[in-house]
Coordinates of C-alpha atoms in Angstrom, one line a residue:
M265 CA 9.6 -24.6 -17.6
G266 CA 5.9 -24.8 -17.7
F267 CA 3.7 -22.0 -18.5
V268 CA 2.7 -21.6 -14.9
A269 CA 6.4 -21.5 -13.8
N270 CA 7.5 -19.2 -16.7
F271 CA 4.4 -16.9 -15.7
L272 CA 5.4 -16.8 -12.0
E273 CA 8.8 -15.9 -12.6
K274 CA 8.0 -13.1 -15.3
H275 CA 5.6 -11.5 -13.1
E276 CA 7.2 -12.4 -9.3
E277 CA 6.9 -8.8 -8.2
G278 CA 3.7 -7.9 -9.0
I279 CA 2.1 -11.1 -7.5
L280 CA 4.5 -10.7 -4.5
Y281 CA 2.9 -6.8 -4.3
V282 CA -0.7 -8.1 -4.7
I283 CA -0.2 -10.8 -2.0
F284 CA 1.6 -8.4 0.7
G285 CA -0.6 -5.9 -0.3
G286 CA -3.7 -8.4 0.5
L287 CA -1.8 -9.1 4.1
S288 CA -1.5 -5.3 4.8
V289 CA -5.1 -5.0 4.4
V290 CA -5.4 -7.9 7.1
V291 CA -2.9 -6.6 9.3
S292 CA -4.8 -2.8 9.1
W293 CA -8.1 -4.7 10.0
G294 CA -7.0 -7.0 12.4
T295 CA -5.0 -4.3 14.3
Y296 CA -8.0 -2.0 14.2
A297 CA -10.3 -4.9 15.7
L298 CA -7.8 -5.4 18.5
F299 CA -7.6 -1.9 19.2
V300 CA -11.3 -1.6 19.6
L301 CA -11.7 -4.5 21.4
A302 CA -8.9 -3.2 23.9
G303 CA -11.4 -0.1 24.4
I304 CA -9.4 2.5 22.4
D305 CA -11.6 5.3 20.6
I306 CA -12.6 4.0 16.8
S307 CA -10.8 7.0 15.6
V308 CA -7.8 6.3 17.4
S309 CA -7.9 2.7 16.2
N310 CA -8.2 3.6 12.8
I311 CA -5.1 5.9 12.8
L312 CA -3.1 3.2 14.6
S313 CA -4.1 0.4 12.3
I314 CA -3.0 2.5 9.3
I315 CA 0.1 2.9 11.0
C316 CA 0.6 -1.0 11.6
S317 CA -0.3 -1.7 8.3
L318 CA 2.0 1.0 6.2
I319 CA 4.8 -0.5 8.8
F320 CA 4.4 -3.8 7.6
A321 CA 3.9 -2.5 3.8
F322 CA 7.3 -0.9 4.1
A323 CA 8.8 -4.1 5.7
T324 CA 7.3 -6.6 3.0
N325 CA 7.9 -4.5 -0.1
K326 CA 11.4 -3.7 1.1
W327 CA 12.4 -7.2 1.5
F328 CA 10.4 -9.3 -0.3
V329 CA 8.7 -7.8 -3.0
F330 CA 11.6 -5.3 -4.6
K331 CA 14.6 -7.2 -2.7
S332 CA 15.8 -3.9 -1.3
R333 CA 18.2 -5.5 1.3
S334 CA 20.6 -2.7 2.2
L335 CA 20.5 -1.6 5.9
K336 CA 22.7 1.3 5.3
R337 CA 21.5 4.1 7.3
N338 CA 21.6 6.9 4.7
I339 CA 19.5 4.6 2.3
L340 CA 17.3 3.2 4.9
V341 CA 16.3 6.9 5.9
K342 CA 15.9 7.6 2.0
E343 CA 13.5 5.0 1.7
I344 CA 11.4 5.4 4.9
I345 CA 11.1 9.0 4.1
S346 CA 10.0 8.5 0.5
F347 CA 7.6 5.3 1.0
F348 CA 5.7 6.9 3.8
G349 CA 5.7 10.7 2.2
F350 CA 4.2 9.0 -1.2
R351 CA 1.8 7.0 0.8
I352 CA 0.6 10.0 2.7
L353 CA 0.4 11.6 -0.6
T354 CA -1.6 9.0 -2.3
I355 CA -4.0 8.9 1.0
I356 CA -4.6 12.8 0.6
F357 CA -5.0 13.1 -3.2
I358 CA -6.2 9.8 -4.3
R359 CA -8.0 8.5 -1.2
T360 CA -9.8 11.3 -0.1
L361 CA -10.1 14.0 -2.6
G362 CA -10.5 11.5 -5.6
F363 CA -13.2 9.6 -3.6
E364 CA -14.9 13.1 -3.1
I365 CA -14.9 14.0 -6.8
L366 CA -15.9 11.0 -8.0
I367 CA -18.8 10.8 -5.3
R368 CA -19.6 14.6 -5.8
Y369 CA -19.0 15.6 -9.5
F370 CA -19.2 12.0 -11.0
G371 CA -22.0 10.6 -8.9
L372 CA -20.2 7.5 -8.3
N373 CA -22.2 6.9 -4.7
Q374 CA -23.6 3.7 -5.9
S375 CA -23.4 1.1 -3.5
I376 CA -21.9 -2.7 -3.9
F377 CA -23.7 -5.4 -1.1
G378 CA -25.5 -2.2 0.4
V379 CA -22.1 0.1 1.0
E380 CA -22.9 3.3 -0.4
G381 CA -19.9 5.1 -2.4
A382 CA -18.2 1.5 -2.7
V383 CA -17.7 2.0 -6.4
A384 CA -16.0 5.2 -6.0
L385 CA -14.1 3.5 -3.1
V386 CA -12.8 0.7 -5.6
I387 CA -12.3 3.1 -8.3
V388 CA -9.9 5.1 -5.8
T389 CA -8.3 2.0 -4.4
V390 CA -7.1 0.5 -7.8
I391 CA -5.8 3.9 -8.5
E392 CA -3.8 4.6 -5.4
T393 CA -2.6 0.6 -5.7
I394 CA -1.2 1.0 -9.0
L395 CA 0.4 4.6 -8.0
N396 CA 2.1 3.3 -4.7
Y397 CA 3.0 0.5 -6.8
L398 CA 5.0 2.7 -9.6
F399 CA 6.3 5.0 -6.8
S400 CA 7.7 2.1 -4.8
K401 CA 9.5 0.4 -8.1
F402 CA 10.9 3.6 -9.8
I403 CA 11.5 6.1 -7.0
V404 CA 11.4 4.5 -3.4
F405 CA 13.0 1.1 -4.4
R406 CA 14.7 1.6 -7.4
K407 CA 17.5 -0.5 -8.2
N408 CA 20.6 1.6 -8.5
K409 CA 24.7 0.8 -8.0
E410 CA 25.0 2.4 -4.6
K411 CA 22.3 0.1 -3.5
E412 CA 23.5 -3.2 -5.1
N413 CA 27.1 -2.6 -3.5
A414 CA 25.5 -1.8 0.2

């Protein structure tokens, strides 16, 4: 097997997480645009687009990234609650509070391409992505005997 094939096989989960994460951003931005064009208030459009992207992220992470194929009700409910719960926590503590801390206390409000605060946004996005991956891998979609037999 060649280098590329070995690399892809070894890092399949991480690569798929990044790919589907990127597609989740496309879903978020695309649905936001559709909602706004449909005349829905921008704040409501933002919330609806976040919900759409989280549903997409849950489905693709469950099925393709972490290959949690169980549809047993108790397992599915645990996965849904923990997935959305951890996402809400990272949005509150990393994306929101972390962003404010980086801006206010560390002065990281520098612009990228004229967008003020983009440096802080990049930093919190990287941290948020890593934490979401770890929560998903080791808690939400962790492999165990009950799931494997489902």
